[in-house]
Short mmCIF file of C-alpha atoms and ligand atoms in Angstrom, two decimals:
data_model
loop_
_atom_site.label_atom_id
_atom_site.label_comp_id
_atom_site.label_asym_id
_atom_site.label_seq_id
_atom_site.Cartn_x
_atom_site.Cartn_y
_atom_site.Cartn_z
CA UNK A 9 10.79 23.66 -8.12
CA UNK A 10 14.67 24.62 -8.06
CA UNK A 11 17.20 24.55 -10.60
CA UNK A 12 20.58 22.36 -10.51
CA UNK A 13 21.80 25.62 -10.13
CA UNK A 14 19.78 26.36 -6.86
CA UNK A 15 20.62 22.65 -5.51
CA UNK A 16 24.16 23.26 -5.80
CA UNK A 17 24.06 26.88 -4.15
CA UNK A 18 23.11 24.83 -1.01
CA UNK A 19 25.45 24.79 1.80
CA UNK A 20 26.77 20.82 2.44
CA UNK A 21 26.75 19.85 6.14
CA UNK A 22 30.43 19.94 7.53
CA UNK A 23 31.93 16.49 9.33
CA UNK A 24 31.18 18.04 12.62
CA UNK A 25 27.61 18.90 12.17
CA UNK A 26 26.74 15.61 11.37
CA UNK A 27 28.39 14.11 14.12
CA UNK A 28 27.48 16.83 16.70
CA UNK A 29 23.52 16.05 15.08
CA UNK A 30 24.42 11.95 15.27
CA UNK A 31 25.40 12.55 19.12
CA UNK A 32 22.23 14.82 19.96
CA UNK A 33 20.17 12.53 18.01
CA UNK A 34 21.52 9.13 20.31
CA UNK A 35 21.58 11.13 23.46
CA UNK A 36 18.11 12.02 23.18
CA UNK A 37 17.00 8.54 22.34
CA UNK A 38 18.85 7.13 25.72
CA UNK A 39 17.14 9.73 27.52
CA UNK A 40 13.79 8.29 25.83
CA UNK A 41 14.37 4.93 26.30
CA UNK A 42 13.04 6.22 30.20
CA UNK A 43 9.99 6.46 29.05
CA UNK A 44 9.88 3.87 25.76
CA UNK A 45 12.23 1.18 27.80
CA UNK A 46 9.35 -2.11 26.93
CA UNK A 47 6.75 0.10 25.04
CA UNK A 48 6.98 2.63 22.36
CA UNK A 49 6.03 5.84 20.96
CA UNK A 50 2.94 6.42 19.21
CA UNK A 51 3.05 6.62 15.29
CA UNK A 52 3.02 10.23 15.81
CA UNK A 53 3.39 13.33 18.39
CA UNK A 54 0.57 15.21 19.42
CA UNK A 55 1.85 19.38 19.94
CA UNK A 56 5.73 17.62 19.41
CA UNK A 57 5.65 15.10 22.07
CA UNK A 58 4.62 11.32 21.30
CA UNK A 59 2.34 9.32 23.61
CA UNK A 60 2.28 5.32 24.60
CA UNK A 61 1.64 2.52 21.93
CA UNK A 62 2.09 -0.71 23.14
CA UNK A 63 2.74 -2.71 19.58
CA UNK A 64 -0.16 -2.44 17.82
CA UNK A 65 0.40 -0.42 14.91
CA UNK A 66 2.60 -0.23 11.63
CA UNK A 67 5.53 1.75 13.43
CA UNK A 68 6.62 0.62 16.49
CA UNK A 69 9.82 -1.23 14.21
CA UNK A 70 11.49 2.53 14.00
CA UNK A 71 11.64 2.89 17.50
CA UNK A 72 13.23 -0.19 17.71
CA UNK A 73 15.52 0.95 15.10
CA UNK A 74 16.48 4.23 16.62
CA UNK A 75 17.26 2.43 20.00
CA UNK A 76 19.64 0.07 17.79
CA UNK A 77 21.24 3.03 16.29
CA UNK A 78 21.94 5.01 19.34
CA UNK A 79 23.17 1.49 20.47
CA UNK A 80 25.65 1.32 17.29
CA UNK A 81 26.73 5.05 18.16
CA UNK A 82 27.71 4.55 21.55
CA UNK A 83 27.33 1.70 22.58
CA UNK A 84 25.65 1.92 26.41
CA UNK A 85 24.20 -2.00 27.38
CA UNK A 86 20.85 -0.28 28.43
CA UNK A 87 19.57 0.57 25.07
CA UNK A 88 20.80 -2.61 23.98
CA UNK A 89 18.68 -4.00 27.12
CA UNK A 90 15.98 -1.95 26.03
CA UNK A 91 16.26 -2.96 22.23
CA UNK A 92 16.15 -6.71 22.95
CA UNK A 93 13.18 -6.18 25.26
CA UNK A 94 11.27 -4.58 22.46
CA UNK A 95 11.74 -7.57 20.41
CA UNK A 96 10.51 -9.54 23.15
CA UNK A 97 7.35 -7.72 22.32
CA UNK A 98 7.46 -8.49 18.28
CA UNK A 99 7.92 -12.02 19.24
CA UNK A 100 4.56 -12.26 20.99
CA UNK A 101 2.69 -10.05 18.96
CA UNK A 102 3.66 -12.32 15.45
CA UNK A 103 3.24 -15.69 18.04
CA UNK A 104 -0.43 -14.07 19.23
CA UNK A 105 -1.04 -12.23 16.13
CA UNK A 106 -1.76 -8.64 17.07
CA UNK A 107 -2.79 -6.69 14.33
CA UNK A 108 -0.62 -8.36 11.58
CA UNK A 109 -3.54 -8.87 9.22
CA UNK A 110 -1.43 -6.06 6.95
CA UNK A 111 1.40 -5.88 4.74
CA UNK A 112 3.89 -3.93 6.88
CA UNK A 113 5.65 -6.75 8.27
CA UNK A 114 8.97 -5.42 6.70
CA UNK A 115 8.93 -1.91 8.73
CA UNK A 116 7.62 -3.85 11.91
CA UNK A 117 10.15 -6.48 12.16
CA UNK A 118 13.13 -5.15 9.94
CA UNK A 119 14.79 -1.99 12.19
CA UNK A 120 13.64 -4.13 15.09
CA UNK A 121 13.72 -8.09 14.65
CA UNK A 122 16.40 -8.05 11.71
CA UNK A 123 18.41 -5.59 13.57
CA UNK A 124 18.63 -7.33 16.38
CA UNK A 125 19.87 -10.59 14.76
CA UNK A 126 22.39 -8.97 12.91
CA UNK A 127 23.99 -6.77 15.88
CA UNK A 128 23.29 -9.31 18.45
CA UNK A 129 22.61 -12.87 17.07
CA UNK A 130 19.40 -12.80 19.05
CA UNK A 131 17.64 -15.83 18.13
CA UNK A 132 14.44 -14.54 19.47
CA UNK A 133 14.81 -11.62 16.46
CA UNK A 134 15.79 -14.55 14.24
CA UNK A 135 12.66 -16.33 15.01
CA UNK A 136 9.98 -13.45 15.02
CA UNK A 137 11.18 -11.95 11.81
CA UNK A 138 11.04 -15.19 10.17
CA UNK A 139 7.50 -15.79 11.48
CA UNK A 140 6.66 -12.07 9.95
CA UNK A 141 7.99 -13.00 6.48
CA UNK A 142 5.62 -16.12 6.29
CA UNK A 143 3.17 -13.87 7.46
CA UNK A 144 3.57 -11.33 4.77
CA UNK A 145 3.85 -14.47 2.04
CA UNK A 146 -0.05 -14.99 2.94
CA UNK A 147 -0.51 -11.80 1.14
CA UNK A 148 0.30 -12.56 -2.31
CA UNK A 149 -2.27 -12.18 -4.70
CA UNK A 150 -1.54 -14.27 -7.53
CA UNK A 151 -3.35 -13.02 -9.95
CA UNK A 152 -1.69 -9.38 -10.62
CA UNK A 153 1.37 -10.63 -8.88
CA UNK A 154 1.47 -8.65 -5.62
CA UNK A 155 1.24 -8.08 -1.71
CA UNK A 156 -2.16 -6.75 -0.97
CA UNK A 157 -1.41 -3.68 1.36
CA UNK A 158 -4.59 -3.52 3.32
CA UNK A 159 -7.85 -5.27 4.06
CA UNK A 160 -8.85 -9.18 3.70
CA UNK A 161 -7.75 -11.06 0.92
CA UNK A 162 -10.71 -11.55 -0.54
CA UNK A 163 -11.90 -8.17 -0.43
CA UNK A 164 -12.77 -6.69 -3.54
CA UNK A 165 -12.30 -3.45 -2.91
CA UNK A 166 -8.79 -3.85 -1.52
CA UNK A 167 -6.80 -5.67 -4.03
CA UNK A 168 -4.06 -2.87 -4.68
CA UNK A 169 -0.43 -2.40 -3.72
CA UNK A 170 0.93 0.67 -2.29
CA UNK A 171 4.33 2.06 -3.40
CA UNK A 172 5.62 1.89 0.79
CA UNK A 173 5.50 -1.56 0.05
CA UNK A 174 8.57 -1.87 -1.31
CA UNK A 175 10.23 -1.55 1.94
CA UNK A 176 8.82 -4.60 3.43
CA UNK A 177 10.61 -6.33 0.54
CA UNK A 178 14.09 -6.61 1.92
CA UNK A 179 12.66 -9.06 5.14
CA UNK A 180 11.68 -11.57 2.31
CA UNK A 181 15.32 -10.96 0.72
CA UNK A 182 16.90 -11.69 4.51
CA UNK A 183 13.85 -14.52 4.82
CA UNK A 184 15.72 -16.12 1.39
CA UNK A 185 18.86 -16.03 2.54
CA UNK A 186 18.91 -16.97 6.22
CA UNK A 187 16.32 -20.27 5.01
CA UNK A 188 17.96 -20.93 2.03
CA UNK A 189 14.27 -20.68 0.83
CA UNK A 190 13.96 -18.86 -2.47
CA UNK A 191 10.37 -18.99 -2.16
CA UNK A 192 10.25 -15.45 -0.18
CA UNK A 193 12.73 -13.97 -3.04
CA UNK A 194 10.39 -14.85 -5.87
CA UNK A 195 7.45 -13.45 -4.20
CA UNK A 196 9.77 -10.41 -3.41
CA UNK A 197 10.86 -9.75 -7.13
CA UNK A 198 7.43 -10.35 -8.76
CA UNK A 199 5.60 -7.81 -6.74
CA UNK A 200 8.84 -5.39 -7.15
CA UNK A 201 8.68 -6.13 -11.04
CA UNK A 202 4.75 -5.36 -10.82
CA UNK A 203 5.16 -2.65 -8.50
CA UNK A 204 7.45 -0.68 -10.98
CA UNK A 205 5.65 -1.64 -14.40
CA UNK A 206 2.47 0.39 -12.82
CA UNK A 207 3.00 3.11 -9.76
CA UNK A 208 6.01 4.76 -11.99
CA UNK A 209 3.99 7.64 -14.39
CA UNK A 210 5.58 9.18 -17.43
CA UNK A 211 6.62 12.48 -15.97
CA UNK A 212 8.82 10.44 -13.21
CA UNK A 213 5.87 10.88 -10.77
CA UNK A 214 4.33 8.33 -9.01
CA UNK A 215 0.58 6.44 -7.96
CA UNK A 216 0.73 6.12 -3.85
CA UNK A 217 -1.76 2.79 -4.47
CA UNK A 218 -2.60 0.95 -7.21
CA UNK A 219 -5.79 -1.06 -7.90
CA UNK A 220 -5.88 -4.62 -10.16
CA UNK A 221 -8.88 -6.52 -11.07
CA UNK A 222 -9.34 -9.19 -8.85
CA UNK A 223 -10.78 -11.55 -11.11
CA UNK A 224 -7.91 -11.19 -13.93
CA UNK A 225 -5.03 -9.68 -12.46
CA UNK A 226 -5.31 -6.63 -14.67
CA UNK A 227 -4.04 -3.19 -13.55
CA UNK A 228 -6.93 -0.29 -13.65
CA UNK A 229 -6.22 2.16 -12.20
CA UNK A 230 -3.50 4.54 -10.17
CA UNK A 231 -5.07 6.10 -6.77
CA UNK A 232 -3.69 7.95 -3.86
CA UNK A 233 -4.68 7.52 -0.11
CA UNK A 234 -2.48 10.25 1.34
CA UNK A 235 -1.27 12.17 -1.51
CA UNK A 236 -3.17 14.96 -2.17
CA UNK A 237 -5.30 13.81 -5.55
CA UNK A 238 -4.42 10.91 -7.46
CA UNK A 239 -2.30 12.40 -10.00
CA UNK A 240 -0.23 13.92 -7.61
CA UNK A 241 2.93 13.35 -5.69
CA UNK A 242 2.87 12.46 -2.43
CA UNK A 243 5.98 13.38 -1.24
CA UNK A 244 6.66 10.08 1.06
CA UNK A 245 5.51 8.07 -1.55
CA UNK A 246 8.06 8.77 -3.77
CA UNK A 247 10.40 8.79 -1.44
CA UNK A 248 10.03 5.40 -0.69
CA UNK A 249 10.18 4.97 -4.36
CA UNK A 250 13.49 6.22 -4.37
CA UNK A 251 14.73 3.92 -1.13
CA UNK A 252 12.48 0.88 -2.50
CA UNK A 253 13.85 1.27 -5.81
CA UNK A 254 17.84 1.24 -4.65
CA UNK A 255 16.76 -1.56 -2.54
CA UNK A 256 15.45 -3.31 -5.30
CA UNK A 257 18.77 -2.72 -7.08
CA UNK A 258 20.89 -4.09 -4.38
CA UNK A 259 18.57 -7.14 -4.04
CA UNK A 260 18.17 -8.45 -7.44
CA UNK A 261 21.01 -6.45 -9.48
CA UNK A 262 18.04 -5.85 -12.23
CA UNK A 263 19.23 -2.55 -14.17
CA UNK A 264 15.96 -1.36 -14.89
CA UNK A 265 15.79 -0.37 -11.04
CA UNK A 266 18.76 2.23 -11.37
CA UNK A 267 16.51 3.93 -14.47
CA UNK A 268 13.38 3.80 -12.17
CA UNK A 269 15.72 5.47 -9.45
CA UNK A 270 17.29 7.90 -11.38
CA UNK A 271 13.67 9.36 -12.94
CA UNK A 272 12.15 9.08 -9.22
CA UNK A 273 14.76 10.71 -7.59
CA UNK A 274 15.86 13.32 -10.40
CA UNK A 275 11.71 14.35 -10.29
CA UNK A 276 11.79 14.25 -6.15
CA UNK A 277 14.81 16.61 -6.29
CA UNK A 278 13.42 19.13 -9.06
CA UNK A 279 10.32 19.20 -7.01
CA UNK A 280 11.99 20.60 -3.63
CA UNK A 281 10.73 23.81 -2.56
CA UNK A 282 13.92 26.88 -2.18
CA UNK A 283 15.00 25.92 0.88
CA UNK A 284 15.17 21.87 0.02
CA UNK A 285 12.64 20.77 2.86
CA UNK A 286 10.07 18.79 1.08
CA UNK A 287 6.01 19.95 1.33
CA UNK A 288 4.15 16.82 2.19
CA UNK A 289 3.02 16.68 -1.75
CA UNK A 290 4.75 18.12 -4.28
CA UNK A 291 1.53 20.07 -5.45
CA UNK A 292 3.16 22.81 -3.33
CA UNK A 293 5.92 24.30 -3.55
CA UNK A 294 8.27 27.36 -2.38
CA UNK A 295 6.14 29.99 -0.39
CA UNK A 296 2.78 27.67 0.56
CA UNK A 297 1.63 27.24 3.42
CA UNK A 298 1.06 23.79 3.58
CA UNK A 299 3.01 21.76 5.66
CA UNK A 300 5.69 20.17 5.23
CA UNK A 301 6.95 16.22 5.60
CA UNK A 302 10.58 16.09 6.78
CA UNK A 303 10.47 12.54 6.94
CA UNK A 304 10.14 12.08 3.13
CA UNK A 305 13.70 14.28 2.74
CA UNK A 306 15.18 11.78 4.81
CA UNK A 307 13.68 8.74 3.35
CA UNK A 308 14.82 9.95 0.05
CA UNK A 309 18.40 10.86 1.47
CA UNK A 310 18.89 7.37 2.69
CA UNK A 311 17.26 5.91 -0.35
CA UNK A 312 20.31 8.16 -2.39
CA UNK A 313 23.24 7.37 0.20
CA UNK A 314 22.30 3.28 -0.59
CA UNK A 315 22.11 3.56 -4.47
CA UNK A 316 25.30 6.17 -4.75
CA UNK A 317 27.48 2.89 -3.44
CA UNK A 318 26.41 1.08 -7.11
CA UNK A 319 26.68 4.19 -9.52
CA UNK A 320 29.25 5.33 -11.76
CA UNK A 321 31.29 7.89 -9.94
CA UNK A 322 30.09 11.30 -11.40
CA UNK A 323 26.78 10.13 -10.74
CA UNK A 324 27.72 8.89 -7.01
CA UNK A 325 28.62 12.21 -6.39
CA UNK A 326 25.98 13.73 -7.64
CA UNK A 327 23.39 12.14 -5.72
CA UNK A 328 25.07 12.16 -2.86
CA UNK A 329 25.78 15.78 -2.50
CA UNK A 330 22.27 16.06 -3.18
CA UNK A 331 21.42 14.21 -0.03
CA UNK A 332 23.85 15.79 2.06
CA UNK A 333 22.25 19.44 1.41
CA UNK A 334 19.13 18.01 1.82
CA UNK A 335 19.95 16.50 4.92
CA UNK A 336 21.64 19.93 6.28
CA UNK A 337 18.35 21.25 4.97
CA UNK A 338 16.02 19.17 6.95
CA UNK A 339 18.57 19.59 10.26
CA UNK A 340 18.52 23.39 10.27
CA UNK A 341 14.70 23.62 9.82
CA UNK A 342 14.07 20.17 11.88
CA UNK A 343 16.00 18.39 14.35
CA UNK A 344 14.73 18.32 18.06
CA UNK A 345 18.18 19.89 19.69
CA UNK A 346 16.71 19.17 23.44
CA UNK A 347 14.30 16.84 25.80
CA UNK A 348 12.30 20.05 26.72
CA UNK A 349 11.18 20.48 22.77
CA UNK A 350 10.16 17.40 21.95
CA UNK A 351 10.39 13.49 22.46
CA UNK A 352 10.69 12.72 18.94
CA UNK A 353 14.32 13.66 17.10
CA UNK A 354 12.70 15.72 13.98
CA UNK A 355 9.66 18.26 13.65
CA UNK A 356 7.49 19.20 10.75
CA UNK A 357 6.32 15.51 9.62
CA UNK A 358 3.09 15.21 8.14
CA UNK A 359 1.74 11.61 8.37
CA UNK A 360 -1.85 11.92 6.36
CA UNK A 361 -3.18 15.43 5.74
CA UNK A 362 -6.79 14.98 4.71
CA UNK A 363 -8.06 16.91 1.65
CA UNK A 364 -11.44 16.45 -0.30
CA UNK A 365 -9.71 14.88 -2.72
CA UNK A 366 -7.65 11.96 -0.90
CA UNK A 367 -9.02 9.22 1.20
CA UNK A 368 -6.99 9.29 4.14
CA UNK A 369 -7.81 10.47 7.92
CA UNK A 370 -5.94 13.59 8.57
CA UNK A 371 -3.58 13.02 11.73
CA UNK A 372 0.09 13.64 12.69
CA UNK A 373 0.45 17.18 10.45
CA UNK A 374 3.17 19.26 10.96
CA UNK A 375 4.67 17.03 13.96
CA UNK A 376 7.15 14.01 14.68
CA UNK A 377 6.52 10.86 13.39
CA UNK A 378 8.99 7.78 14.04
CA UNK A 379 9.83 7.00 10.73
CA UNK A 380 11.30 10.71 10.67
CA UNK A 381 12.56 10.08 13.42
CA UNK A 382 14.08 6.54 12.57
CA UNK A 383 15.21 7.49 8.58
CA UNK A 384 17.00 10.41 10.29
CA UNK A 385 19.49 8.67 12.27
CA UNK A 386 19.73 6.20 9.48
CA UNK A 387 20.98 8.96 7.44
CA UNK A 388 23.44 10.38 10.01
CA UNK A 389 24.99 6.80 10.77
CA UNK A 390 25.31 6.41 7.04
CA UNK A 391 27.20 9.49 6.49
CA UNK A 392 29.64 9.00 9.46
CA UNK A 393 30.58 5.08 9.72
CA UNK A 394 30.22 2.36 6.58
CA UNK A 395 26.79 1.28 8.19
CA UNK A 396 25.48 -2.27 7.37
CA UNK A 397 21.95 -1.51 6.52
CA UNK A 398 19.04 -3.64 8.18
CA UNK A 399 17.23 -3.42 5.60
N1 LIG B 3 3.57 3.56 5.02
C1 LIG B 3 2.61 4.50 5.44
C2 LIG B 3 3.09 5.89 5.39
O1 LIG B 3 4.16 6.18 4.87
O2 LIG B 3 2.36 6.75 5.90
#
């Protein structure tokens, strides 16, 4: 745990580190596009180098979204080739329906599909990510109010949402506005309304997943998949309470979502370990060895950067600071500075780290993972050019 004190001790980042890391960052993506051109990186390195996926999975959208980045940074036509061939790829796999039987149709087709709409007016984006949103609308489960994360719909045993899910929200938000349908909005602000009433505990934590009763809707009961028991933290988790929840704000202007980000944010902040780098559950802290999960610092650092542009000013600056040193934090101890290191753009991820008391499969610890990777350059293009989030 650190002290405000402690925080503020932190160095900030100066102008030039962030762009020198923004410019290192897009370089190495063009120099990965040679070997991710109309495929991508698996969800995760293996020794700090990432392998072949060919769009089945969750992740392939941050690839995607790094290419468009690096595209929006300098602005070469061959990773804008290569971006619009990827979406090539999200159009067939929504048309032939590869592996889409989940909820994650927001990371898949916003960084990727979305993206490419807004920076290009590609139709073909336009089209897939509409096709995911209608997709994802199949997974409302009436009674409780929610997106089922996982599993069949009519699986007993599956009816919970998972806090991530609050980042698939913002296609349905785009869905609403490019239709004119308000149909994906509703659906979008119920499960965010029932999504806050339950994974949100007292002390600020939060519940990775949480169950409902199937036959009523009742909740029952908070449990984690990749945390480390369920009353802990998992560190990702609440970062992407901290991004969903500033999303949420921007997207419906309810209130209650800057309280649920402040107490998220202010606990994921008093749980960093000295040197600011997050431990992939905030069970441990300054001295374990457990590993660490860069990628929730920069999730949360994003998630800040969006919700400082709506806050009072001394509270702006606040959180924003607070980003910026963790952001310095996670590049000194992090970033991939050359091709011969790594493929990825940021070390010491940890994607599911199995213990007897979670239910995940361990895989990806302590290397790159492409939302890392992705929420990294996010954060750099935030801090150096008024970005117009895809999300
Ligand atoms: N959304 C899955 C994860 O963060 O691992």
């Amino acid at each position: 745990m650190i002290t405000r004190e402690q925080l503020e001790n932190y160095p900030l980042p100066t102008d030039e580190e962030i762009n020198s890391a923004l410019d290192t960052a897009a370089e190495l993506v063009k120099k990965n596009t040679d070997e991710f051109f109309d495929c991508f990186p698996k969800a995760n390195s293996e020794n700090n180098f990432y392998g072949k996926s060919y769009n089945t999975d969750w992740t392939e959208g941050f690839w995607t979204g790094e290419v468009w980045l690096a595209y929006e940074r300098c602005g070469d036509e061959r990773l804008k080739e290569a971006a619009l061939c990827q979406v090539e790829s999200f159009l067939n796999r929504i048309e032939k329906h590869i592996n889409v039987d989940h909820h994650d149709m927001g990371f898949l087709y916003t960084p990727s599909c979305v993206a490419a709409y807004m920076l290009t007016g590609s139709e073909k984006g336009k089209k897939a990510a509409l096709m995911a949103a209608d997709n994802l609308m199949m997974r409302f489960q009436e009674k409780g109010q929610f997106f089922q994360a996982w599993g069949a719909m009519d699986d007993r045993d599956n009816y919970r949402l998972i806090i991530d899910c609050l980042m698939n929200m913002p296609l349905l938000f785009w869905a609403s506005e490019v239709t004119g349908d308000s149909r994906y909005s509703d659906k979008a602000k119920a499960h965010i309304k029932t999504a806050m009433d339950y994974v949100v505990r007292e002390d600020n934590s939060t519940y990775h997943t949480y169950f409902f009763d199937p036959d009523t809707g009742a909740s029952v009961r908070g449990v984690t998949n990749q945390g480390n028991r369920d009353g802990s933290a998992w560190a990702r988790g609440q970062a992407w309470g901290i991004y969903g929840s500033a999303l949420a704000y921007e997207k419906t202007g309810n209130e209650a979502y800057i309280d649920i980000f402040r107490r998220v944010t202010d606990y994921f902040i008093e749980h960093l370990p000295e040197d600011l780098v997050p431990y992939w559950d905030f069970d441990f802290d300054t001295g374990s060895s457990e590993p660490r999960d860069s990628s929730a610092g920069v999730i949360a650092v994003c998630g800040m950067l969006e919700m400082a542009k709506r806050l009072p000013e001394n509270e702006a600056r606040y959180y924003t600071a607070a980003a910026k040193r963790i952001l310095k934090a996670v590049m000194d101890m992090c970033a991939v500075e050359s091709a011969q290191q790594s493929n990825g753009l940021l070390l010491h991820g940890t994607y599911a780290r199995k213990t007897p008391t979670n239910s995940c499969h361990n895989g990806g610890v302590d290397e790159c993972n492409t939302w890392g990777d992705y929420f990294y350059m996010e954060a750099l293009t935030r801090l150096t050019k008024n970005w117009e989030l895809y999300w």
